[in-house]
Each structure stands twice: as structure tokens, then as C-alpha cells.
CSV table of C-alpha atoms in Angstrom, one decimal:
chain,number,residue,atom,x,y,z
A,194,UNK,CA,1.7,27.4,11.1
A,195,UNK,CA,4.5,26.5,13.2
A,196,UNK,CA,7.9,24.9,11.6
A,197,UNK,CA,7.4,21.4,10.8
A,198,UNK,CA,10.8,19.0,12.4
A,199,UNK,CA,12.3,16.9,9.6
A,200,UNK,CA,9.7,13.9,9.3
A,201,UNK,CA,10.1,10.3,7.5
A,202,UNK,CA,7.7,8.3,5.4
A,203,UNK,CA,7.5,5.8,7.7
A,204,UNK,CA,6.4,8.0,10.8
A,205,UNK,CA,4.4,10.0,8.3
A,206,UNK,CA,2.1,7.1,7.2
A,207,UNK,CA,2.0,5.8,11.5
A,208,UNK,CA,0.6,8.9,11.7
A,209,UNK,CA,-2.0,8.1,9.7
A,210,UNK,CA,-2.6,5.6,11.0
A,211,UNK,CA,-2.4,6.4,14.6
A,212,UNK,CA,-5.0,9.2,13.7
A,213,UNK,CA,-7.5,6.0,12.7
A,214,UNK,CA,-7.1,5.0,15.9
A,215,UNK,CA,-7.8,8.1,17.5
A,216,UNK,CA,-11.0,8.8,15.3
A,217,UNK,CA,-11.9,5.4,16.5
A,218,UNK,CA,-11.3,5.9,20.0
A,219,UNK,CA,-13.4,9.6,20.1
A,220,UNK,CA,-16.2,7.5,18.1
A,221,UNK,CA,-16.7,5.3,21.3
A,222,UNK,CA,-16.0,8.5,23.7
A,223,UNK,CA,-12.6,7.9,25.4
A,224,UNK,CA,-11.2,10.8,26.3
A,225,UNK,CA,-7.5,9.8,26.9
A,226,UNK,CA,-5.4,7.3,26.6
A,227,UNK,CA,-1.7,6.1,27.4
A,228,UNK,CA,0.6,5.1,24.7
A,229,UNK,CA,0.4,1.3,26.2
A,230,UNK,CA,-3.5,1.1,25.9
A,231,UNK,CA,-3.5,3.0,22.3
A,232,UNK,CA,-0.8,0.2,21.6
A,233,UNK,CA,-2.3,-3.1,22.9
A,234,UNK,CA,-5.8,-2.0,21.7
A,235,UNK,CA,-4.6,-1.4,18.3
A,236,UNK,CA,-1.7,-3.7,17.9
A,237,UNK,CA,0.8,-1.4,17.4
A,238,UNK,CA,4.4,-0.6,19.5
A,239,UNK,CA,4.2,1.5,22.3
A,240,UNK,CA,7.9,2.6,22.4
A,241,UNK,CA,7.0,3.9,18.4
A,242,UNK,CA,3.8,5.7,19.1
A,243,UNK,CA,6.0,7.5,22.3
A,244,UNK,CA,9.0,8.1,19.9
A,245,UNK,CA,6.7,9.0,16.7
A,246,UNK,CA,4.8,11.6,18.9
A,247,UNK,CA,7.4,13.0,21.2
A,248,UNK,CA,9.3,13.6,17.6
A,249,UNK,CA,7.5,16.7,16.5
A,250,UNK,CA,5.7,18.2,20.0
A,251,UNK,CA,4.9,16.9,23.3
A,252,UNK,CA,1.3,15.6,23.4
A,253,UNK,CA,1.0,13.5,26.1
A,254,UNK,CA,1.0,14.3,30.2
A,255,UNK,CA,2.8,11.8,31.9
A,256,UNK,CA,1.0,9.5,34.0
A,257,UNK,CA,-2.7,10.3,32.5
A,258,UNK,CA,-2.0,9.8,28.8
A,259,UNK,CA,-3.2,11.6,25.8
A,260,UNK,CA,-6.2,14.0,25.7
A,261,UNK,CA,-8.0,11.8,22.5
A,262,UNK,CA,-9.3,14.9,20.6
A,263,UNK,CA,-6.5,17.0,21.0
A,264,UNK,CA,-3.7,14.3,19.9
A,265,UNK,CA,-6.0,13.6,17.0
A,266,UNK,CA,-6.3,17.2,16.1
A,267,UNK,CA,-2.8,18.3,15.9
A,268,UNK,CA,-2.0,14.7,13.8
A,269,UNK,CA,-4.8,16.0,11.3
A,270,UNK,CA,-3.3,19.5,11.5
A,271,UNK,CA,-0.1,18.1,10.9
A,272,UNK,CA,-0.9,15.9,7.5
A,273,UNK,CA,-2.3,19.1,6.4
A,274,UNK,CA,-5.9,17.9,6.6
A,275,UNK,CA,-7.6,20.9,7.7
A,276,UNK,CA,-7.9,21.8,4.2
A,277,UNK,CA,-10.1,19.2,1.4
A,278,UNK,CA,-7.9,17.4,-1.4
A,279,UNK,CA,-9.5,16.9,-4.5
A,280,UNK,CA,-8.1,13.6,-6.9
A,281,UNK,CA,-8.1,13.6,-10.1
A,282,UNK,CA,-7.7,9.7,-11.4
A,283,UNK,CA,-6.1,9.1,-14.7
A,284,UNK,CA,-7.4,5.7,-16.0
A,285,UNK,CA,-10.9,4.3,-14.7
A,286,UNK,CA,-11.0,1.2,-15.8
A,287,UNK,CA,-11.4,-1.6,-12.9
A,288,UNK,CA,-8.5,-0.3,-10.7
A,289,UNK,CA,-9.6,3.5,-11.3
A,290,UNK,CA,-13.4,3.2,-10.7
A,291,UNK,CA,-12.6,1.2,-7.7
A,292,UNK,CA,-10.5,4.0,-6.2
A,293,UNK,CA,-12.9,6.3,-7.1
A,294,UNK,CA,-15.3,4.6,-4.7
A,295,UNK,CA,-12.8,3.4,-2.2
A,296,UNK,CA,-11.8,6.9,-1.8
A,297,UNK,CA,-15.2,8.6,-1.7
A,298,UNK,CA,-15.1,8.4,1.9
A,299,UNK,CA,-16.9,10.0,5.0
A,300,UNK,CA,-13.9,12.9,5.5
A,301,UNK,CA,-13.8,16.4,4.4
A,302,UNK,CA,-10.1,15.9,3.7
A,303,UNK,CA,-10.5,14.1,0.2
A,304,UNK,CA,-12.9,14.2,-2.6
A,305,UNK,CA,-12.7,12.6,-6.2
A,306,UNK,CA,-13.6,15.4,-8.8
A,307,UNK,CA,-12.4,13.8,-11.8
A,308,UNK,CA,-11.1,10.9,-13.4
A,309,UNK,CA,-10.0,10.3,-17.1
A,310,UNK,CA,-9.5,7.7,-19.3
A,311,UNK,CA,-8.4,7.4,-23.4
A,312,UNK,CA,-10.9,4.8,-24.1
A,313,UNK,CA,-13.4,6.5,-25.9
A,314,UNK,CA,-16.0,3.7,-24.6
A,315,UNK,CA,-15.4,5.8,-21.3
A,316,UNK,CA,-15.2,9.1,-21.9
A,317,UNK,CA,-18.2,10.5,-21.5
A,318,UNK,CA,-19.9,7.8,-19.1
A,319,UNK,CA,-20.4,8.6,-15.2
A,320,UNK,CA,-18.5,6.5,-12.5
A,321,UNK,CA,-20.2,6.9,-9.2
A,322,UNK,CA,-20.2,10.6,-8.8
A,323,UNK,CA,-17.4,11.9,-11.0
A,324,UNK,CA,-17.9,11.6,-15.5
A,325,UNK,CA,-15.2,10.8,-17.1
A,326,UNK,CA,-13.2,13.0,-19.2
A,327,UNK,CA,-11.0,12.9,-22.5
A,328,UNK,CA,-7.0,12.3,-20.9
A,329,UNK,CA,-6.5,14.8,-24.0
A,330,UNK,CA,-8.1,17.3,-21.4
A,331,UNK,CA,-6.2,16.9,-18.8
A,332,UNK,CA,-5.3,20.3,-18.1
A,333,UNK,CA,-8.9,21.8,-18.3
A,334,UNK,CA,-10.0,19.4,-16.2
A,335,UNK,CA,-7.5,19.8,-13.3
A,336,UNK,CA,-8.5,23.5,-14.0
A,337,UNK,CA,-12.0,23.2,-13.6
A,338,UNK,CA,-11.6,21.3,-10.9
A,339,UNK,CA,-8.9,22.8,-8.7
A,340,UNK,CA,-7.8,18.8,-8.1
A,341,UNK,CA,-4.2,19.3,-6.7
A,342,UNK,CA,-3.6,15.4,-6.4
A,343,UNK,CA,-3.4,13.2,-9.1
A,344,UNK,CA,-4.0,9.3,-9.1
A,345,UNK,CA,-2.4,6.8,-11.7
A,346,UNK,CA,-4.4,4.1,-12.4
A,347,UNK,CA,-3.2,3.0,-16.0
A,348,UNK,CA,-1.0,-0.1,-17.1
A,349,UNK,CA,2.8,-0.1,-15.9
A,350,UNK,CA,3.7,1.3,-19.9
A,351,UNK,CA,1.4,4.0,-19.4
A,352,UNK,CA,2.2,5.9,-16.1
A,353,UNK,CA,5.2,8.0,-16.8
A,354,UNK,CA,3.4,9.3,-19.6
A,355,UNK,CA,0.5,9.7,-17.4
A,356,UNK,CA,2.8,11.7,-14.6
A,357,UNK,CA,4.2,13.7,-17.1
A,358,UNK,CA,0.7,15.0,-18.4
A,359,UNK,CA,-0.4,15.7,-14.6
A,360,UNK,CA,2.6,17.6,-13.8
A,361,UNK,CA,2.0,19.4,-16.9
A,362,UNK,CA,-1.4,20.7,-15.7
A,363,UNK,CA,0.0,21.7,-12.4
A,364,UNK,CA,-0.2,18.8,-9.8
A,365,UNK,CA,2.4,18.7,-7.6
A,366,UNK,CA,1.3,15.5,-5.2
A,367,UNK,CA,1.0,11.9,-7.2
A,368,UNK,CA,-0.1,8.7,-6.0
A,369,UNK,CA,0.8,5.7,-8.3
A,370,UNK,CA,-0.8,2.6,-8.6
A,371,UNK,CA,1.0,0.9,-11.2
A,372,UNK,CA,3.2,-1.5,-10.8
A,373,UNK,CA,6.2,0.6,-12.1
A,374,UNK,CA,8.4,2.9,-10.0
A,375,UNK,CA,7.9,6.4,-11.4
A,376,UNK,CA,11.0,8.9,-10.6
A,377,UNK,CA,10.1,12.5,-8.8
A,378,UNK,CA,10.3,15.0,-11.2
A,379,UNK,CA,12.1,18.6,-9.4
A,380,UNK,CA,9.4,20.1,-7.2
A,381,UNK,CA,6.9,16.7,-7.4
A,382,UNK,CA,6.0,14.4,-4.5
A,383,UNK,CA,4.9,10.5,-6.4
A,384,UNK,CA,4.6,7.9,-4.0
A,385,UNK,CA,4.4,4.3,-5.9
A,386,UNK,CA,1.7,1.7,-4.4
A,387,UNK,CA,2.5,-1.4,-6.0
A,388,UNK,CA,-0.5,-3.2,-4.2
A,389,UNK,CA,1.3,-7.0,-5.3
A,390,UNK,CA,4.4,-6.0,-3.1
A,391,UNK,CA,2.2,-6.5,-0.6
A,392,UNK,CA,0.5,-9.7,-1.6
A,393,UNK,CA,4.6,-11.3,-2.2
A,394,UNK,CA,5.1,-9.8,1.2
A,395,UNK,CA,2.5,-12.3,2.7
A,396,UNK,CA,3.5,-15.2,0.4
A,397,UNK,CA,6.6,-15.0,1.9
A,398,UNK,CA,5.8,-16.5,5.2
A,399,UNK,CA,4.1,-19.5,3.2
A,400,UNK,CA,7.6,-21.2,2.9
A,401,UNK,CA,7.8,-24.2,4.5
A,402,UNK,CA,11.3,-22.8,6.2
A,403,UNK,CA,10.2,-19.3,6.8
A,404,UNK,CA,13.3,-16.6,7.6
A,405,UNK,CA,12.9,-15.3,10.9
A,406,UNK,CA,11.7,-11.9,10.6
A,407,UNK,CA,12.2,-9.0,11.8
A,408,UNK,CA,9.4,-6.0,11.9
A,409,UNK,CA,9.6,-3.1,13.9
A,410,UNK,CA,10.8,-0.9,11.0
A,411,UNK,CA,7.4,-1.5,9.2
A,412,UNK,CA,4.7,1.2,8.8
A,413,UNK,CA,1.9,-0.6,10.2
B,29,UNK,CA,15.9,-24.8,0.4
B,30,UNK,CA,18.6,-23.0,2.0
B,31,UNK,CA,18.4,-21.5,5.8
B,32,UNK,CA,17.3,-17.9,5.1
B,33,UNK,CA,18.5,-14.7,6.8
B,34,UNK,CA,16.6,-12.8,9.3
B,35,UNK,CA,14.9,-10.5,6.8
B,36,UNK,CA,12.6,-7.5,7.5
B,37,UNK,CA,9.4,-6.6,6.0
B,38,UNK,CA,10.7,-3.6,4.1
B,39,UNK,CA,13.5,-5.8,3.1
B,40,UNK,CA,10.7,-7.6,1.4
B,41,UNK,CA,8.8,-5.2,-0.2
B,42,UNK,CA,12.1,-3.6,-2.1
B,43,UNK,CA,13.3,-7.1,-2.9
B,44,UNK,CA,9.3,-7.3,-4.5
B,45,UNK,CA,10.2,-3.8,-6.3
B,46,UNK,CA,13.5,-5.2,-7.7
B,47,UNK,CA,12.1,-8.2,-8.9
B,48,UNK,CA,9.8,-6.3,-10.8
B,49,UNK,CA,12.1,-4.5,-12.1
B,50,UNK,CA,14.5,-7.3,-13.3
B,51,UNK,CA,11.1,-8.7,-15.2
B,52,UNK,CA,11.3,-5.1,-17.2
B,53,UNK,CA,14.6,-5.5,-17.8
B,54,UNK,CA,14.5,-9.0,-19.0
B,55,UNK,CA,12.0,-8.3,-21.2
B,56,UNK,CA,13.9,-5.7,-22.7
B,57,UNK,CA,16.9,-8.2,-23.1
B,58,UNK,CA,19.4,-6.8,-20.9
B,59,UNK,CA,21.1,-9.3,-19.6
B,60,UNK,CA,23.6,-8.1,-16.8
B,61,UNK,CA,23.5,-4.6,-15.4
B,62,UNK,CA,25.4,-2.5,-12.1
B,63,UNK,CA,23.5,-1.5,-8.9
B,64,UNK,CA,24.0,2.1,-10.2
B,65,UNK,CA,22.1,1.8,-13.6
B,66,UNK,CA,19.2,-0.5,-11.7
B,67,UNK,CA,18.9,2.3,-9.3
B,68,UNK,CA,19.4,4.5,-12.0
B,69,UNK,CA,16.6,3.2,-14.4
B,70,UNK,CA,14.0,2.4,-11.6
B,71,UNK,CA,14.4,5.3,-9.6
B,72,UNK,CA,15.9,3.2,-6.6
B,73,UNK,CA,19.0,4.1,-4.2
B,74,UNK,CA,21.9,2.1,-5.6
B,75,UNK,CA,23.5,1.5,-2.4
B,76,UNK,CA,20.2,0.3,-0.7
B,77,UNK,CA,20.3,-2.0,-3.5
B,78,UNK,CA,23.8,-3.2,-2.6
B,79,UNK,CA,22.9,-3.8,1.1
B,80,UNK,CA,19.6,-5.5,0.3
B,81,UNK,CA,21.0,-8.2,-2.1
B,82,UNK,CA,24.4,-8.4,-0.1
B,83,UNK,CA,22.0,-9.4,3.1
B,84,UNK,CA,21.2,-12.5,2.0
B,85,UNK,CA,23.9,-13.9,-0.5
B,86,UNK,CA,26.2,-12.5,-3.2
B,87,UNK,CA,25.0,-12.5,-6.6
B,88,UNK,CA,26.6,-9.4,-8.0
B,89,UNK,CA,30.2,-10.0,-9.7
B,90,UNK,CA,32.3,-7.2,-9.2
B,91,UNK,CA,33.1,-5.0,-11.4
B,92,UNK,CA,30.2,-6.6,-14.2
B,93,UNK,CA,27.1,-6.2,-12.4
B,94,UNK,CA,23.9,-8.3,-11.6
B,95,UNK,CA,23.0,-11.2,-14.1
B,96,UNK,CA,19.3,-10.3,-14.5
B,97,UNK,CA,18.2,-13.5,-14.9
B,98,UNK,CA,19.7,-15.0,-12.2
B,99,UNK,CA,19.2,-12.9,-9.8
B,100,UNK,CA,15.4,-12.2,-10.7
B,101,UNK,CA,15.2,-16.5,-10.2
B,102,UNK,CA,16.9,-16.2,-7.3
B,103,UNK,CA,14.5,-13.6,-5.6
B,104,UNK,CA,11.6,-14.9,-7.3
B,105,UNK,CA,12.3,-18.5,-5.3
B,106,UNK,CA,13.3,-16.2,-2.0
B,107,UNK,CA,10.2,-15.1,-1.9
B,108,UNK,CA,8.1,-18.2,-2.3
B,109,UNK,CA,6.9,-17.3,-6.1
B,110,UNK,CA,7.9,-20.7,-7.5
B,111,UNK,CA,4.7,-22.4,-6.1
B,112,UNK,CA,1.5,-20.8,-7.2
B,113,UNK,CA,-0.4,-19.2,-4.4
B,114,UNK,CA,-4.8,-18.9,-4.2
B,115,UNK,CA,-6.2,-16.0,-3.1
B,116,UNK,CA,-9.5,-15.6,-1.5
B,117,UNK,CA,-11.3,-12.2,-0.9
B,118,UNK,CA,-13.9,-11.5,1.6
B,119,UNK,CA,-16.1,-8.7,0.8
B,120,UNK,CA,-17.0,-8.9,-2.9
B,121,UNK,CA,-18.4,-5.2,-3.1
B,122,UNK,CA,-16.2,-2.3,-4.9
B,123,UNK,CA,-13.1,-2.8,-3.6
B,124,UNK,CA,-13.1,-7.2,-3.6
B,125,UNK,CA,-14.3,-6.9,-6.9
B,126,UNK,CA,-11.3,-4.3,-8.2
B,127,UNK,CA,-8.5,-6.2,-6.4
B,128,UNK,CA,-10.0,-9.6,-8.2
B,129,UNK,CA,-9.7,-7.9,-11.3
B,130,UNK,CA,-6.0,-6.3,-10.1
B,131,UNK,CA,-4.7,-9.7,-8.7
B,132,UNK,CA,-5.7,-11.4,-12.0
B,133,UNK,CA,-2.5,-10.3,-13.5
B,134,UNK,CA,-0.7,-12.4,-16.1
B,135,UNK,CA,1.6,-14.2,-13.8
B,136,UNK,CA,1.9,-17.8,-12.5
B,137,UNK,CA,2.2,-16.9,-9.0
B,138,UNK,CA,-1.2,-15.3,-8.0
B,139,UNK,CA,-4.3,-16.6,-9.3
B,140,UNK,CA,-8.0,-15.5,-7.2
B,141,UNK,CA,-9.9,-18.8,-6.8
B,142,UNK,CA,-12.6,-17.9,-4.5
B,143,UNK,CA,-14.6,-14.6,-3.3
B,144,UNK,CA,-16.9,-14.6,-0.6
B,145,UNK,CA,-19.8,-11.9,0.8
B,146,UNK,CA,-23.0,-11.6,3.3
B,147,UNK,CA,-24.8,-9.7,0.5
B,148,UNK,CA,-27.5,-12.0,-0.6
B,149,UNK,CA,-27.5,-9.8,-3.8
B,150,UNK,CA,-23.6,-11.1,-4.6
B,151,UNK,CA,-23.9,-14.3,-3.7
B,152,UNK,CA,-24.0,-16.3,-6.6
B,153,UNK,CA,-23.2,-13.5,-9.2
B,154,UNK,CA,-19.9,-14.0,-11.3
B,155,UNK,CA,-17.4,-11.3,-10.5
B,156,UNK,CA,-14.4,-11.5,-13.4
B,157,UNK,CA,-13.6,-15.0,-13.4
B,158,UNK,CA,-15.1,-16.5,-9.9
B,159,UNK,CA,-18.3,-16.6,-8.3
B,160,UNK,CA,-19.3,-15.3,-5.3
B,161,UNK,CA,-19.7,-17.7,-2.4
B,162,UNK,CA,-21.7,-16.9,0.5
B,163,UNK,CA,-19.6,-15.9,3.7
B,164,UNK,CA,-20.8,-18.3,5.6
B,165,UNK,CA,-19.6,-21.2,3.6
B,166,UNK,CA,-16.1,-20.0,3.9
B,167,UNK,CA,-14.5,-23.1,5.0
B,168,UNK,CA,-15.8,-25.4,2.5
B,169,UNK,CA,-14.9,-22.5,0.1
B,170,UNK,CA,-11.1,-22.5,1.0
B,171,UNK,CA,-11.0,-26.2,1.2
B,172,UNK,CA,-12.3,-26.6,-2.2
B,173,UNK,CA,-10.7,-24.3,-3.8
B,174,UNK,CA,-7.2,-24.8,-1.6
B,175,UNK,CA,-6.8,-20.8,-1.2
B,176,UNK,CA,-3.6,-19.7,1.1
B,177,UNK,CA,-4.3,-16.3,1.2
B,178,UNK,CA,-6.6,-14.2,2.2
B,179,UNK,CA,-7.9,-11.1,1.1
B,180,UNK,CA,-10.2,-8.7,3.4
B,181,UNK,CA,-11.9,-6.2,1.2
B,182,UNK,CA,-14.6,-5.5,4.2
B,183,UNK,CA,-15.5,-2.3,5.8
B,184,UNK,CA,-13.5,-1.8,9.6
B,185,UNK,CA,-16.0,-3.2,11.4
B,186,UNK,CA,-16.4,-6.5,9.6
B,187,UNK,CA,-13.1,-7.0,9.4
B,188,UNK,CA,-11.7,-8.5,12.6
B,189,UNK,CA,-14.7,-10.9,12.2
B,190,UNK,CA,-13.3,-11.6,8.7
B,191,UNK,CA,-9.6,-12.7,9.9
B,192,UNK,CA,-11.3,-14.8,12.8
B,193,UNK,CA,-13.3,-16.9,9.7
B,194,UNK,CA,-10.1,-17.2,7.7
B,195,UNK,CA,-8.1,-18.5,10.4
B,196,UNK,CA,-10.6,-20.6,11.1
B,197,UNK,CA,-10.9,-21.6,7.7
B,198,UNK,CA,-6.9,-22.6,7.6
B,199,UNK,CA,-5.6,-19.5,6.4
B,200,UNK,CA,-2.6,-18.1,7.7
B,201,UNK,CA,-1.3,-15.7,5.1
B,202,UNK,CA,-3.6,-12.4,4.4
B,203,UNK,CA,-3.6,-9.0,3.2
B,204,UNK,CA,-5.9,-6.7,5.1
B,205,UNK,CA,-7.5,-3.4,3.1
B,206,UNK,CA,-10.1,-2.6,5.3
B,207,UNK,CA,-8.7,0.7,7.7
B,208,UNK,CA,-8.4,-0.5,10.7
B,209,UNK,CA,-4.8,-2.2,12.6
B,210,UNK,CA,-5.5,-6.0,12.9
B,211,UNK,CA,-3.5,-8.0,15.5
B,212,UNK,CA,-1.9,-11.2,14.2
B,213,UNK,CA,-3.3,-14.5,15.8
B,214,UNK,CA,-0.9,-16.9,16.5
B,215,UNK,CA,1.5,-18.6,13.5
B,216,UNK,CA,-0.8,-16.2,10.9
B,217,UNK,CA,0.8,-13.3,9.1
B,218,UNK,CA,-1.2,-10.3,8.9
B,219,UNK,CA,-0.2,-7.3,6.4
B,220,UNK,CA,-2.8,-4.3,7.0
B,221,UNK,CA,-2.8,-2.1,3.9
B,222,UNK,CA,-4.9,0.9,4.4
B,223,UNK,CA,-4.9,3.2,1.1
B,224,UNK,CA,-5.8,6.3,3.0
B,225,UNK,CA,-2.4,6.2,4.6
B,226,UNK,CA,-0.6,6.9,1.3
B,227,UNK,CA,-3.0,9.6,0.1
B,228,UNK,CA,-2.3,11.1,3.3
B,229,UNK,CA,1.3,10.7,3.2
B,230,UNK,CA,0.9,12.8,-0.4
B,231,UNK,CA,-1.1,14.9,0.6
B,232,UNK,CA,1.2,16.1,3.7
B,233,UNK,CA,3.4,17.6,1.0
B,234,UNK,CA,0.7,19.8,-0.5
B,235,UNK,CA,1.1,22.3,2.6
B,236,UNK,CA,2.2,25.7,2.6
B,237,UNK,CA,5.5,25.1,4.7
B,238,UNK,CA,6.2,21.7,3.9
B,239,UNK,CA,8.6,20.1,6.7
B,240,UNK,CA,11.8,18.7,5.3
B,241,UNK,CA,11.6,15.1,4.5
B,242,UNK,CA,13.8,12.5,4.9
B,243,UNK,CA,12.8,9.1,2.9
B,244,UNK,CA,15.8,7.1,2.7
B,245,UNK,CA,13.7,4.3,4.7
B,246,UNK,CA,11.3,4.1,3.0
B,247,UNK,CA,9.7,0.6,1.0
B,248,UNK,CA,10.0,2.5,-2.8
């Protein structure tokens, strides 16, 4: 695998989401497109997708654009999708069980294997296609599994307790839906999604005097 | 109301985090405390915090620190949370029916009034506390129930047909969750929140040579 360049959040999740786009665009059959089409037809910048993509490699050929497939090949090589992802959730109540189908998507990047929950009214039921474990087994189950990301889907009081028992069982990569921001312990990637940040974000511009705002540093 | 600053989106979403965190702290009973031991406690770069709430005002007195209180009011009310905002979702399947149970949270600002579907199955079935309205009946819905925001829990396809209704309906605030980029019509705020993006963004760190990462920028 070559050597990665020094890469942000921000250009790592337009990444992601330029590879949509892509996936999109090969589902309809174009072959190539310019950074100016890929940006008008998706609503994104076209002086970011030129500087995201020139950042790590040189996709494009000037004048005809970028070959579709291959752009959209090297971006999933890149995230390290080539190989499947399997979650484990901790907590499937409401938030949990809708992850675990939100997530059970058409991609042979990321599968749910397991998800568990300390409410013994749980354990032991079956949420779409996972059954939920004893949190007590936490280890065995990440195990038995081989998950290598965890997903925290518990009440705000609840997830660092919750990130300490997944990195106990080995998981190095941790997504966290509470609304609480969870340090990185040595060695540990946690990325918090506080899904009402989002929803003020939006209220914002409700004001009757909205600020003027600026947005080109947003990962859209 | 004072003029507010220009202000950026990831401006927003870390003043969203810091509110939160003031909330915690509040509960607690601190009542003053230093950009260091905020960033300190919640995980957060202290002198990100120090530019954020510098940007807009001084509330910090040097040398003592942040009143919580104050300074939670004071972004509370920058952000528009002192008038209580209605949310309407559109698409009442797995995911509309998680994020009306995870946007029912025990706060004054957010309440779900209304949730809509095609699915002549949903319509009419109570989901948490709202029924489900049929689709078509979306205008009467948000005028009835006064909803500001919208809330697209659709699949990609369905979901630039979903803005179009809203707008039409009035809306001019909403948070998009299906994954796909949605342009932003005219005087209507669009925030496209497509979960895959931060699994991926985890997952990129699972690889064998992980690139180094730099993640200063980054909405935490």
C-alpha cells in the first residue's frame, strides 16, 4: 500500500462523500467527469473537490475530467474499504436498533454482527439480523465476532463506561452517538456524532436576524 | 437582538458542543471555570475555545474563567434555542421513527410534532408520541402543526422530492439523513447528514499504515 499524505477530518469525510457521488454517477454509466460537472451536479465546490483530490495523487487529466471508476476506486482504496468492517453496537434500544438497520446497507464494506444491551428485557431478543447479547460479554462477543468497530448508542452517563469496556475487548475504531464528547484513549480513534448539533445548526438560521454565514470550511 | 458576527457552520456546531457541555457542568454546580479545564474535562482544544467565544463577544473574565451560566444563556439565545422549534420528519420507516424517538429529548427547544410517509401501512399508526400523516397531506400537516424544521429520513432517491414538498410546505430549515448532497433552494438552509460518512471516516483508521492525521479542524 503506498504512503498515505497527512489527511484531515474534513477532507476525509468529503471523501466520502465525493465517493457517493461517484457510485452514483457509475450507477447511471458516466464514465468521466470534470470537477465543475461533479460540483454543480452534486452541490458541492469545485475548487474543494480539485484541492481535496490533487492533495493525495493526481486523478484527473486535464481537459477530459476524471475516469468515474477509477477516481471512485482509489477513494474506496483509500478509506480502507477494500476490506469489510464489522460493528458491534453497545445499547439497542431505539437509537441502537435503528443504526443497526440504517447501517445494514447494500456495501461489502460494513456489516453489523452484534449489538448489546444491559436490559435483560433485551438480551436475548433478535434485532433485524444481529441478537442481542449480555454488555457483561462484551469481550466474547467482539471475539466471536472479529467486530473491529464499536458503536455507542447508550445515554450520555453511560458512554465512557461503554468505551472503556470496548477498548477493553480490543476495538481500536469508535463511533459515538451520545451526546457527550468521549476523550481518545492512547492508540483509539472515537469520533463523537452528536446528531442535535446538527438539528441547533439548522435552528440557527430561523432567527429573525440571521448572522451572515460563512461555509466553505464545512464537510458537506 | 444584537447584529451577529459572520459565523461559520463549524463555528456552530462547537458552540452546540460547548453548550452541552456547560448544561453538564451546571448540573454538576460549577459555577465558573477556565478555557483550560472546559477543554480539559470535555475533551475540547482550549484555545479553539478561546477563539470561538472571543468571535463573537467577550464573556470570559480574565484570569477567573467562564461564568457557566451565563455563558451557556448566552449561546443558548445565539443560537435561536429560546423559542421552541417543531420538527417534522418525512419518512416514518426505521430511521424517522429512531430520530423521533432521539429528538424527543427532555429539552424545551426541540419537540417532533408531525411525521409523514407514502406507506399506506404507516399512515395512521402512532410512532412514539405522533401519528403518522400521509405524505401527501404535508402542507396541511406543517400548517397545523406550525413545524419549522424538517427532517428527511427517506432513502436517496426520494429525497430531493422530499425537500421540494417541504419548501413548498413553508419550511426553510431542515436536516437531511438520507445519503445523497442536496442543493439549497433559495432562502432555505439545508444541512445533509449522511452517517456513512463518519463510519467511514473511523473506519479509515483501522488500516494497516494509517496516514498521519491532522484534526485540529474538525466540528468535535
Amino acid at each position: 500500500m503506498p504512503e498515505k499524505p497527512e489527511i484531515s477530518s474534513l477532507t476525509l469525510n468529503r471523501l466520502s462523500v465525493y465517493l457517493r457521488c461517484l457510485r452514483a454517477l457509475e450507477e447511471e454509466g458516466v464514465e468521466t467527469i470534470s470537477s465543475q460537472e461533479l460540483a454543480r451536479r452534486f452541490h458541492l465546490s469545485s475548487s474543494q473537490i480539485r484541492k481535496d483530490l490533487t492533495s493525495f495523487g493526481e486523478f484527473g487529466t486535464r481537459g477530459v475530467g476524471y475516469d468515474v471508476s477509477t477516481l471512485a476506486q482509489r477513494i474506496h482504496e483509500l478509506l480502507g474499504l477494500d476490506v469489510e468492517h464489522r460493528l458491534v453496537i453497545v445499547g439497542m434500544g431505539h437509537l441502537g436498533s435503528a443504526l443497526a438497520s440504517y447501517f445494514r446497507f447494500n456495501d461489502r464494506s460494513f456489516r453489523v454482527v452484534a449489538g448489546v444491551d444491559t436490559d435483560p428485557d433485551l438480551v436475548g431478543t433478535r434485532i433485524g439480523t444481529i441478537s442481542v447479547s449480555d454488555a457483561a460479554d462484551l469481550p466474547r462477543v467482539v471475539a466471536a465476532t472479529e467486530a473491529d468497530i464499536g458503536v455507542i448508542a447508550v445515554p450520555a452517563d453511560a458512554a465512557a463506561g461503554a468505551l472503556d469496556r470496548l477498548v477493553a475487548a480490543g476495538i481500536r475504531s469508535v463511533l459515538n452517538f451520545a451526546p457527550v464528547t468521549l476523550g481518545e484513549p492512547e492508540g483509539v480513534r472515537v469520533r463523537d456524532v452528536d446528531m442535535r448539533v446538527f438539528l441547533e445548526e439548522v435552528a440557527f438560521f430561523l432567527q429573525d436576524s440571521p448572522a451572515s454565514v460563512v461555509s466553505a470550511d464545512e464537510p458537506r
